[in-house]
Amino acid sequence: MSNEERTFIAIKPDGVQRGLIGDIIKRFEQKGFKLVAMKFTQASESLLKEHYIDLKDRPFYPELVNYMASGPVVAMVWEGLNAVKTGRVMLGETNPADSKPGTIRGDYCIQVGRNIIHGSDSVKSANTEINLWFKPEELCSYESCAHTWLY
Ligand code: DAT
Ligand code: MG
């Protein structure tokens, strides 16, 4: 286990439109995770198709890509001990209806097709997604003054 595990988190177009960017970032900051990269971007269809390539045979895949392309997203990399697994816990379940209050999806959304946030589901997919969304030079290397107070 490493304090430098990284996860890819993205606020989807509905999260942006609904004014939830600040609240979502705040949760990751307050948890103690370290922000490594962030961009506000309109993702291309080809990037989004690649991002969700594992779901290409699911009936909702075209609609999922359209939804993700319907407006800008906030793409981020967060770092810390168990960042991938803890990030998923912070998100809640894929379907907001199954997500507990206190989780992001449990607190802020209703439908699976409008679940406002993405988070990597494994360290392997996190690395793939980080490389897909960011160039190496977009990942910032710096020391967080909170580090020794967190670990
Ligand atoms: P997650 O985003 O929790 O990792 P996933 O990778 O299985 O979930 O699916 C990616 C996204 O696809 C999910 O956030 C919302 C959408 N999705 C998943 N299952 C769906 C379904 N049954 N109907 C509509 N959209 C769905
Ligand atoms: Mg997923």
XYZ file of N, CA and C and ligand atoms in Angstrom, residues 12 51-52 54-55 58-61 63-64 67-68 88 91-96 105 111-121 129, ligand 1:
125
model
N -19.002 14.960 -13.956
C -19.670 14.821 -15.254
C -20.437 16.108 -15.602
N -12.620 6.044 -23.025
C -12.758 6.019 -21.561
C -13.727 4.918 -21.111
N -14.816 4.753 -21.850
C -15.833 3.759 -21.471
C -15.791 2.517 -22.365
N -14.774 -0.449 -22.069
C -15.196 -1.729 -21.468
C -16.714 -1.911 -21.514
N -17.448 -0.821 -21.704
C -18.914 -0.884 -21.713
C -19.487 -0.820 -23.124
N -22.679 -2.632 -24.029
C -23.889 -2.421 -23.223
C -24.861 -1.520 -23.993
N -26.177 -1.757 -23.812
C -27.169 -0.982 -24.584
C -27.106 0.527 -24.324
N -26.645 0.917 -23.138
C -26.633 2.343 -22.793
C -25.357 3.060 -23.228
N -24.426 2.347 -23.872
C -23.125 2.943 -24.235
C -23.243 4.208 -25.107
N -25.732 6.356 -25.444
C -26.331 7.421 -24.634
C -25.338 7.918 -23.573
N -24.558 7.001 -23.022
C -23.552 7.359 -22.016
C -22.502 8.301 -22.624
N -24.134 11.748 -23.283
C -24.285 12.458 -21.999
C -22.954 13.051 -21.558
N -21.903 12.268 -21.643
C -20.593 12.744 -21.197
C -20.047 13.847 -22.105
N -14.005 5.445 -4.414
C -15.255 4.767 -4.795
C -16.258 4.797 -3.627
N -17.828 8.128 -3.554
C -18.792 8.318 -4.646
C -20.145 7.699 -4.330
N -20.131 6.497 -3.719
C -21.362 5.724 -3.549
C -21.489 4.703 -4.664
N -22.668 4.093 -4.774
C -22.892 3.058 -5.783
C -23.143 3.686 -7.156
N -22.994 2.870 -8.198
C -23.241 3.336 -9.567
C -24.644 3.934 -9.689
N -25.620 3.225 -9.112
C -26.996 3.730 -9.116
C -27.232 4.578 -7.859
N -27.525 5.860 -8.048
C -27.737 6.741 -6.886
C -28.801 6.212 -5.921
N -22.945 10.488 -4.638
C -24.141 10.138 -5.417
C -25.367 10.016 -4.510
N -30.722 9.512 -10.614
C -30.785 8.479 -11.660
C -29.408 7.986 -12.077
N -29.334 6.701 -12.465
C -28.055 6.111 -12.873
C -27.474 6.798 -14.111
N -28.339 7.279 -14.984
C -27.870 7.948 -16.206
C -27.459 9.395 -15.984
N -27.617 9.880 -14.750
C -27.218 11.256 -14.394
C -26.584 11.215 -12.998
N -25.500 10.441 -12.901
C -24.933 10.206 -11.562
C -23.711 11.064 -11.245
N -23.552 12.142 -11.959
C -22.702 13.334 -11.703
C -21.190 13.163 -11.547
N -20.719 11.936 -11.307
C -19.277 11.802 -11.053
C -18.757 10.436 -11.484
N -17.520 10.437 -11.945
C -16.814 9.194 -12.273
C -15.648 9.005 -11.317
N -15.372 7.745 -10.963
C -14.169 7.415 -10.202
C -13.625 6.073 -10.652
N -12.308 5.975 -10.780
C -11.681 4.725 -11.222
C -12.062 3.571 -10.290
N -12.201 2.369 -10.882
C -12.613 1.210 -10.064
C -11.472 0.283 -9.667
N -6.764 5.456 -17.148
C -7.576 6.671 -17.302
C -6.733 7.945 -17.136
P -19.367 3.442 -12.317
O -19.500 4.822 -12.921
O -19.974 3.382 -10.945
O -17.961 2.929 -12.357
P -19.914 1.658 -14.546
O -18.463 1.763 -14.859
O -20.490 0.288 -14.435
O -20.258 2.443 -13.191
O -20.762 2.444 -15.628
C -20.307 3.676 -16.118
C -21.461 4.638 -16.187
O -22.430 4.137 -17.096
C -22.222 4.823 -14.876
O -21.609 5.773 -14.037
C -23.558 5.267 -15.363
C -23.734 4.514 -16.656
N -24.517 3.296 -16.440
C -24.127 2.180 -15.798
N -25.112 1.267 -15.766
C -26.160 1.840 -16.408
C -27.471 1.434 -16.716
N -27.932 0.238 -16.362
N -28.276 2.301 -17.393
C -27.816 3.523 -17.764
N -26.587 3.966 -17.506
C -25.762 3.142 -16.841
